[in-house]
Coordinates of C-alpha atoms and ligand atoms in Angstrom, one line a residue:
M289 CA -19.0 -65.8 32.6
R290 CA -18.9 -62.9 30.0
V291 CA -21.9 -60.8 29.2
A292 CA -22.0 -57.9 26.2
L293 CA -24.2 -54.9 27.4
G294 CA -25.2 -53.0 24.4
V295 CA -26.2 -49.6 25.4
C296 CA -28.4 -47.6 22.8
G297 CA -29.0 -43.8 22.6
G298 CA -32.2 -43.0 25.0
I299 CA -32.9 -40.9 28.4
A300 CA -32.6 -44.5 30.3
A301 CA -28.6 -44.9 29.1
Y302 CA -27.7 -44.0 32.3
K303 CA -29.8 -46.8 34.0
A304 CA -27.4 -49.1 32.4
A305 CA -24.8 -48.0 34.3
E306 CA -26.3 -49.5 37.3
L307 CA -27.1 -52.3 35.2
V308 CA -23.0 -53.3 34.9
R309 CA -22.8 -53.0 38.7
R310 CA -25.8 -55.3 38.8
L311 CA -24.2 -57.6 36.7
Q312 CA -20.8 -57.5 38.4
Q313 CA -22.5 -58.5 41.5
E314 CA -23.8 -62.2 39.8
R315 CA -19.7 -62.3 38.9
L316 CA -19.9 -61.4 35.1
E317 CA -17.5 -59.8 33.1
V318 CA -19.3 -56.9 31.2
Q319 CA -18.1 -55.8 27.8
V320 CA -20.0 -52.5 27.1
V321 CA -21.0 -51.7 23.7
M322 CA -22.4 -48.4 22.8
T323 CA -24.2 -47.0 19.7
R324 CA -23.6 -43.5 18.4
S325 CA -26.4 -42.0 19.9
A326 CA -25.7 -43.3 23.2
Q327 CA -22.9 -41.4 23.8
Q328 CA -25.1 -38.0 23.4
F329 CA -26.7 -39.2 26.6
I330 CA -23.6 -40.5 28.5
T331 CA -19.8 -40.9 28.1
P332 CA -18.0 -44.0 27.4
L333 CA -15.8 -43.3 30.3
T334 CA -18.2 -44.0 33.2
F335 CA -19.2 -47.5 31.6
A336 CA -15.1 -47.8 31.2
A337 CA -14.5 -46.9 34.9
L338 CA -17.7 -49.1 36.0
S339 CA -16.8 -52.4 34.2
G340 CA -12.9 -52.0 34.3
R341 CA -12.8 -52.4 30.5
K342 CA -12.1 -50.8 27.1
V343 CA -16.0 -49.6 25.8
I344 CA -16.5 -50.4 22.5
T345 CA -17.9 -47.5 20.6
E346 CA -16.8 -47.7 16.5
M347 CA -16.6 -50.5 14.4
F348 CA -13.5 -49.3 13.1
A349 CA -10.5 -47.0 14.9
E350 CA -11.7 -43.1 14.6
P351 CA -10.2 -41.0 11.7
G352 CA -6.8 -40.1 13.0
A353 CA -6.2 -42.7 15.5
A354 CA -4.1 -45.1 14.7
P355 CA -4.8 -46.9 11.8
A356 CA -7.2 -49.9 11.4
N357 CA -5.5 -53.1 11.7
I358 CA -7.0 -56.4 11.1
D359 CA -7.6 -57.2 14.6
S360 CA -9.8 -53.8 15.1
A361 CA -11.6 -54.8 11.7
I362 CA -12.7 -58.3 13.1
E363 CA -13.2 -57.4 16.9
H364 CA -17.0 -57.9 16.6
I365 CA -16.4 -61.8 15.8
A366 CA -13.9 -61.9 18.6
V367 CA -16.0 -60.3 21.4
A368 CA -18.9 -62.7 19.4
Q369 CA -17.0 -65.6 20.3
S370 CA -16.1 -64.7 23.8
I371 CA -19.9 -63.7 25.3
D372 CA -22.1 -66.1 27.0
L373 CA -24.9 -63.5 26.4
L374 CA -25.8 -60.4 24.8
V375 CA -28.0 -57.7 26.6
I376 CA -29.0 -54.9 24.8
A377 CA -30.9 -51.8 27.3
P378 CA -31.8 -49.9 26.6
A379 CA -32.8 -50.7 22.9
T380 CA -34.4 -47.9 21.2
A381 CA -36.7 -48.4 18.5
N382 CA -33.9 -47.9 16.1
T383 CA -31.9 -50.5 17.3
L384 CA -34.7 -52.9 17.2
A385 CA -35.6 -51.8 13.9
R386 CA -32.2 -52.5 12.6
L387 CA -31.9 -55.7 14.7
A388 CA -35.2 -56.8 13.3
Q389 CA -34.2 -56.2 9.8
G390 CA -30.5 -57.8 10.2
I391 CA -28.5 -54.2 9.2
A392 CA -25.2 -54.5 10.4
D393 CA -24.3 -50.7 10.2
D394 CA -22.6 -50.6 13.5
F395 CA -20.5 -52.5 16.3
L396 CA -23.9 -53.8 18.2
S397 CA -26.0 -54.3 15.4
T398 CA -23.0 -56.6 13.5
L399 CA -22.5 -58.2 17.0
Y400 CA -26.4 -59.6 17.1
L401 CA -25.5 -60.9 13.8
A402 CA -22.7 -62.3 14.8
T403 CA -23.2 -64.2 18.0
K404 CA -25.0 -67.5 18.8
V405 CA -25.5 -66.6 22.3
P406 CA -29.2 -65.8 24.2
V407 CA -30.0 -62.4 23.4
V408 CA -31.7 -60.4 25.8
I409 CA -33.4 -56.9 24.9
A410 CA -34.9 -54.4 27.4
P411 CA -36.5 -51.8 25.4
A412 CA -37.2 -48.2 26.4
M413 CA -38.9 -45.1 24.3
N414 CA -41.5 -43.0 24.1
V415 CA -45.4 -44.8 24.3
N416 CA -46.2 -43.8 21.0
M417 CA -43.1 -45.3 19.4
W418 CA -43.4 -48.2 21.7
E419 CA -46.9 -48.9 20.5
H420 CA -46.2 -48.0 17.0
P421 CA -47.1 -51.4 14.8
A422 CA -43.6 -50.6 13.3
T423 CA -42.3 -51.3 16.4
Q424 CA -44.3 -54.1 17.7
E425 CA -43.6 -56.1 14.4
N426 CA -40.2 -55.6 14.6
L427 CA -40.4 -56.8 18.2
E428 CA -42.8 -59.8 17.1
K429 CA -39.7 -60.9 14.6
L430 CA -37.2 -60.7 17.1
R431 CA -39.2 -62.7 19.8
A432 CA -39.8 -65.6 16.8
R433 CA -36.2 -65.5 16.4
G434 CA -35.4 -66.6 20.2
V435 CA -34.8 -63.0 21.7
H436 CA -36.0 -62.6 25.1
V437 CA -38.1 -59.3 25.6
V438 CA -37.9 -57.4 29.1
E439 CA -41.0 -55.5 28.8
P440 CA -40.9 -51.8 29.4
D441 CA -43.0 -50.5 32.7
E442 CA -45.7 -47.9 32.5
G443 CA -45.6 -44.8 34.1
Y444 CA -44.4 -41.1 33.7
L445 CA -41.9 -40.7 30.8
A446 CA -39.0 -38.4 30.1
C447 CA -40.8 -36.9 27.3
G448 CA -43.7 -36.0 29.5
M449 CA -46.1 -38.7 28.7
T450 CA -47.5 -41.5 30.7
G451 CA -48.0 -45.0 29.4
A452 CA -45.7 -48.1 28.4
G453 CA -41.9 -47.1 27.8
R454 CA -40.0 -47.0 30.8
L455 CA -36.6 -49.4 30.8
A456 CA -38.1 -52.3 33.2
G457 CA -36.4 -52.5 36.4
V458 CA -32.4 -53.6 36.8
E459 CA -33.6 -56.1 38.7
S460 CA -35.9 -57.7 36.1
I461 CA -33.2 -57.4 33.8
A462 CA -30.8 -58.9 35.7
K463 CA -33.4 -61.9 36.6
K464 CA -33.5 -62.5 33.0
V465 CA -29.8 -62.3 32.1
C466 CA -29.4 -64.8 35.5
E467 CA -31.9 -67.2 34.5
L468 CA -30.4 -67.9 30.8
L469 CA -27.1 -68.1 32.4
G470 CA -28.1 -70.6 35.0
I471 CA -27.2 -68.6 37.7
R472 CA -29.3 -69.8 40.8
H473 CA -29.5 -68.1 44.1
D474 CA -30.9 -71.1 46.1
F475 CA -28.2 -70.6 49.1
E476 CA -29.8 -67.3 50.0
G477 CA -29.9 -67.3 53.8
E478 CA -27.4 -69.8 54.1
T479 CA -24.3 -69.4 55.8
V480 CA -21.8 -72.0 54.6
L481 CA -18.3 -72.7 56.2
V482 CA -15.8 -74.6 53.7
T483 CA -12.7 -75.7 55.0
A484 CA -10.1 -76.2 52.0
G485 CA -6.1 -77.4 51.5
P486 CA -4.0 -79.0 53.7
T487 CA -3.0 -78.3 57.4
C488 CA 1.0 -78.2 58.5
E489 CA 2.4 -79.5 61.5
D490 CA 5.7 -78.6 62.8
V491 CA 8.7 -80.7 63.4
D492 CA 10.8 -78.0 64.2
P493 CA 11.1 -74.1 63.3
V494 CA 12.6 -74.9 59.9
R495 CA 10.3 -78.5 59.1
F496 CA 7.1 -79.5 59.3
L497 CA 4.3 -82.7 58.2
T498 CA 2.0 -81.7 55.7
N499 CA 0.1 -83.7 52.5
R500 CA -0.5 -82.7 48.7
S501 CA -3.9 -81.1 49.0
S502 CA -3.9 -78.2 46.8
G503 CA -7.2 -76.5 48.2
K504 CA -8.9 -76.3 44.7
M505 CA -11.9 -78.7 45.2
G506 CA -12.5 -76.9 48.6
Y507 CA -12.2 -73.3 46.5
A508 CA -14.6 -74.4 44.0
L509 CA -17.3 -75.5 47.0
A510 CA -16.8 -72.1 48.3
D511 CA -17.0 -70.1 45.1
A512 CA -20.2 -71.9 43.9
A513 CA -21.8 -71.4 47.1
A514 CA -21.4 -67.8 47.1
R515 CA -22.1 -67.6 43.4
R516 CA -25.6 -69.1 44.5
G517 CA -26.2 -66.6 47.1
A518 CA -24.7 -67.8 50.3
R519 CA -22.5 -66.2 53.2
V520 CA -18.9 -67.8 52.8
I521 CA -16.5 -68.4 55.3
L522 CA -13.4 -70.0 53.8
V523 CA -11.0 -71.6 56.3
S524 CA -8.2 -72.1 54.4
G525 CA -4.6 -74.1 55.0
P526 CA -1.6 -72.9 53.0
V527 CA -2.4 -72.7 49.3
Q528 CA -1.3 -71.4 46.1
I529 CA -4.6 -70.2 44.8
E530 CA -6.7 -66.9 45.1
P531 CA -9.9 -66.9 47.0
P532 CA -12.7 -66.5 45.6
A533 CA -14.6 -63.4 45.5
G534 CA -16.9 -62.6 48.0
V535 CA -15.9 -65.1 50.3
E536 CA -14.7 -64.5 54.2
L537 CA -11.3 -66.2 54.1
V538 CA -9.7 -67.5 57.9
P539 CA -6.3 -68.6 57.1
V540 CA -4.9 -71.0 59.3
R541 CA -1.7 -73.4 59.3
T542 CA -2.3 -76.3 62.0
T543 CA -5.2 -78.8 62.6
E544 CA -5.3 -77.1 66.1
E545 CA -5.9 -73.4 64.3
M546 CA -8.2 -75.3 62.0
R547 CA -10.6 -76.5 65.1
R548 CA -10.3 -73.5 66.8
A549 CA -11.8 -71.1 63.5
V550 CA -14.1 -74.3 62.7
L551 CA -15.5 -73.8 66.2
D552 CA -15.7 -70.0 66.5
H553 CA -18.0 -69.7 63.4
A554 CA -20.0 -73.1 63.4
A555 CA -22.8 -71.4 65.5
A556 CA -23.4 -68.8 62.8
C557 CA -23.2 -71.6 59.8
T558 CA -26.0 -73.7 58.7
V559 CA -24.1 -75.6 56.6
I560 CA -20.3 -76.9 57.3
I561 CA -18.4 -78.2 54.3
K562 CA -14.9 -80.0 55.2
A563 CA -13.4 -80.0 52.3
A564 CA -9.5 -79.5 54.0
A565 CA -7.1 -82.4 53.9
V566 CA -6.6 -82.4 57.7
A567 CA -3.4 -83.7 59.2
D568 CA -4.2 -87.1 61.2
Y569 CA -1.3 -86.9 62.9
R570 CA 1.2 -84.2 64.6
P571 CA 4.7 -84.5 66.4
A572 CA 3.7 -85.3 69.6
A573 CA 6.3 -82.3 70.8
A574 CA 7.8 -79.7 68.0
Q575 CA 11.2 -79.2 68.8
P576 CA 11.9 -75.3 69.7
K577 CA 15.3 -75.9 68.1
K578 CA 16.2 -76.9 64.5
M579 CA 17.2 -80.7 64.6
K580 CA 20.5 -81.7 63.9
R581 CA 21.7 -84.5 62.0
S582 CA 23.0 -87.1 64.3
G583 CA 23.5 -89.9 62.1
G584 CA 22.1 -93.3 61.6
R585 CA 17.8 -93.3 62.2
A586 CA 16.1 -90.7 63.6
T587 CA 12.2 -90.9 64.9
I588 CA 9.4 -88.6 65.1
E589 CA 6.9 -89.3 67.6
L590 CA 3.4 -88.4 66.4
E591 CA 0.3 -88.0 68.0
A592 CA -3.3 -88.2 66.8
T593 CA -4.9 -85.0 65.9
P594 CA -8.3 -83.8 67.2
D595 CA -10.8 -84.7 64.6
I596 CA -12.8 -81.8 63.9
L597 CA -15.4 -83.4 61.9
A598 CA -16.4 -85.9 64.7
E599 CA -16.5 -83.1 67.1
L600 CA -18.7 -81.1 65.0
G601 CA -20.6 -84.0 64.3
R602 CA -21.6 -84.7 68.1
A603 CA -23.0 -81.1 68.3
K604 CA -24.5 -81.2 65.0
G605 CA -28.1 -79.3 65.6
N606 CA -29.8 -78.3 62.7
R607 CA -26.6 -78.2 60.3
I608 CA -25.9 -80.1 57.6
L609 CA -22.3 -81.5 57.9
V610 CA -20.1 -82.6 54.8
G611 CA -17.2 -84.4 55.3
F612 CA -14.7 -86.0 52.9
A613 CA -13.1 -89.2 52.3
A614 CA -9.9 -89.4 50.5
E615 CA -9.5 -93.0 49.6
T616 CA -7.1 -95.6 47.9
D617 CA -9.3 -98.5 48.3
R618 CA -12.7 -100.1 49.4
V619 CA -14.1 -96.5 48.7
A620 CA -17.9 -97.3 49.2
D621 CA -17.5 -98.9 52.4
N622 CA -14.8 -96.7 54.2
A623 CA -17.2 -93.7 53.1
R624 CA -20.6 -95.3 55.0
E625 CA -18.4 -96.2 57.8
K626 CA -17.1 -92.4 57.8
L627 CA -21.1 -91.1 57.7
R628 CA -21.9 -93.1 60.5
A629 CA -18.6 -92.7 62.7
K630 CA -18.2 -89.1 62.0
G631 CA -22.0 -88.4 62.3
A632 CA -22.3 -86.3 58.7
D633 CA -24.8 -86.1 56.8
I634 CA -22.9 -86.1 53.7
I635 CA -19.9 -88.0 52.7
V636 CA -17.6 -87.2 49.3
A637 CA -16.0 -90.1 48.4
N638 CA -12.8 -89.9 46.1
D639 CA -10.4 -92.6 44.8
V640 CA -7.4 -90.5 44.8
T641 CA -5.5 -93.2 42.8
C642 CA -7.9 -92.3 39.9
E643 CA -6.6 -90.5 36.9
G644 CA -8.6 -87.0 36.8
A645 CA -9.6 -87.1 40.5
G646 CA -8.1 -86.0 43.5
F647 CA -5.0 -83.8 45.0
D648 CA -4.4 -81.0 42.4
A649 CA -6.2 -82.4 39.6
E650 CA -8.4 -79.7 37.5
T651 CA -11.2 -82.3 37.7
N652 CA -12.5 -84.8 40.0
I653 CA -14.7 -88.2 40.3
V654 CA -16.7 -88.7 43.4
T655 CA -19.3 -90.5 44.8
I656 CA -21.8 -88.5 47.5
F657 CA -23.3 -90.7 50.1
T658 CA -26.0 -89.4 52.2
R659 CA -27.5 -89.9 55.5
D660 CA -30.9 -90.9 53.8
G661 CA -29.1 -93.9 51.7
H662 CA -28.7 -92.2 48.4
T663 CA -25.9 -92.5 46.3
V664 CA -25.0 -90.4 43.6
D665 CA -22.2 -91.3 41.3
V666 CA -20.5 -88.0 40.1
P667 CA -18.4 -88.7 36.8
Q668 CA -15.2 -87.0 35.9
M669 CA -16.2 -83.0 35.6
S670 CA -14.6 -80.0 36.8
K671 CA -14.3 -79.2 40.5
F672 CA -16.8 -76.4 40.1
D673 CA -19.3 -78.7 38.6
V674 CA -18.6 -81.4 41.5
A675 CA -19.2 -78.1 43.8
N676 CA -22.6 -77.7 42.4
R677 CA -23.6 -81.6 42.5
I678 CA -22.4 -81.3 46.5
L679 CA -24.6 -78.3 46.8
D680 CA -27.5 -79.3 45.1
E681 CA -27.5 -83.0 47.6
I682 CA -27.4 -80.5 50.6
L683 CA -30.4 -78.5 48.9
R684 CA -32.2 -81.9 48.4
L685 CA -31.6 -83.3 52.3
R686 CA -32.9 -79.3 53.6
S687 CA -36.1 -79.9 51.7
Ligands
CTP900 N1 -11.2 -84.4 59.2 C1 -11.3 -84.0 60.1 N2 -10.1 -83.9 61.4 C2 -8.8 -84.7 61.3 C3 -9.0 -85.2 60.0 C4 -9.9 -85.7 59.3 O1 -12.1 -83.2 60.4 N3 -8.2 -84.2 62.2 C5 -12.0 -84.5 58.3 C6 -11.6 -84.2 56.8 O2 -11.5 -83.0 56.9 C7 -12.5 -85.1 56.2 C8 -12.9 -86.2 56.6 O3 -12.6 -85.9 58.0 O4 -13.8 -84.3 56.0 C9 -12.0 -87.4 56.4 O5 -11.0 -87.4 56.7 P1 -9.9 -88.4 56.6 O6 -8.5 -88.3 56.5 O7 -10.0 -89.2 55.0 O8 -10.8 -90.1 57.3 P2 -9.9 -90.1 58.5 O9 -11.0 -89.8 59.5 O10 -8.9 -89.5 58.7 O11 -10.0 -91.9 58.5 P3 -8.8 -92.5 57.8 O12 -7.5 -91.6 57.5 O13 -8.7 -93.6 58.1 O14 -9.2 -92.6 56.1

């Protein structure tokens, strides 16, 4: 998600730098927009370095710079359409007045008019300016329009006076932003291990058996759990996708390597989600040398791999154990049977023959079966949204 951070000209402008960092911790992309007077207090370079993006300081190109083109002239519209929230911190009395009046005389005030996303304003100013009826009336107007105001704190002010007017703490502003964007932290304190992707079983040094798992469902689960505040360990078979930010990646290849990695970390985990498509069979003896074509038929003898989920189910303790069931028929019966046989708390079943579900799809359609007899049908949605539904069920079983 993307947030525009408006910075106005006040002593507290330097605190906006910390806010950029705090919002980034929530995996938000931050586009900083500075008013002219903000640049008297802190340079755009600071924000550009922190946000990794060009800071918007002008409505039009500077005189002498490259001639304004249509792209720069309508940038406020492009930004307005690409963000999920606008937060202005610190907001000065002057900016509050301009917003209340609908004056669009710089990029920030124009962006405010052009966007329909939630707006959060964190004012900071001298106590008399704050208490002035003009400021309070402007705030009332903005509140009546649905703007969210994070009230300033009381205390010693840079002007030497004491009273209300200090910019609210970065944590309070970030909390409001998260609340409005639906960012939850309900997995804080949990350590979630997710397995993802396929496993590979060698036939000889150049050939192996594997399956069509893309890892997308497991990676979405790891991403969603990390965003909700969990420590996440992602044990992944070979996949073509990037691991989500902030997760600890443990790359593995074979079922045995996955088993070892899972058992090594299991004791530290409160939740284990086995989204990996683990090979059920492997060659009984991998050939040390490349098998030569000999004509006629060839046979590879297979042996069963260890069932990692069932092994975990036998020593589950207080952990919540989630398994997946990729089925092509009798989905509900097979899923309920797996719930029992593997000692899992949840089985997430999907019919991989359905369009919009299963291997390599961007979306999934699943049914969640829980040990307390609950069944939740999750219609077609992105794998990230499915992941959040699964996490919701885990928390429900916890409570
Ligand atoms: N699983 C596992 N270890 C294996 C095989 C599967 O941990 N050796 C896990 C998968 O990660 C998944 C669940 O078990 O969470 C179900 O896997 P699936 O292959 O659908 O079920 P199986 O038990 O192998 O049964 P079947 O192939 O008969 O459907």
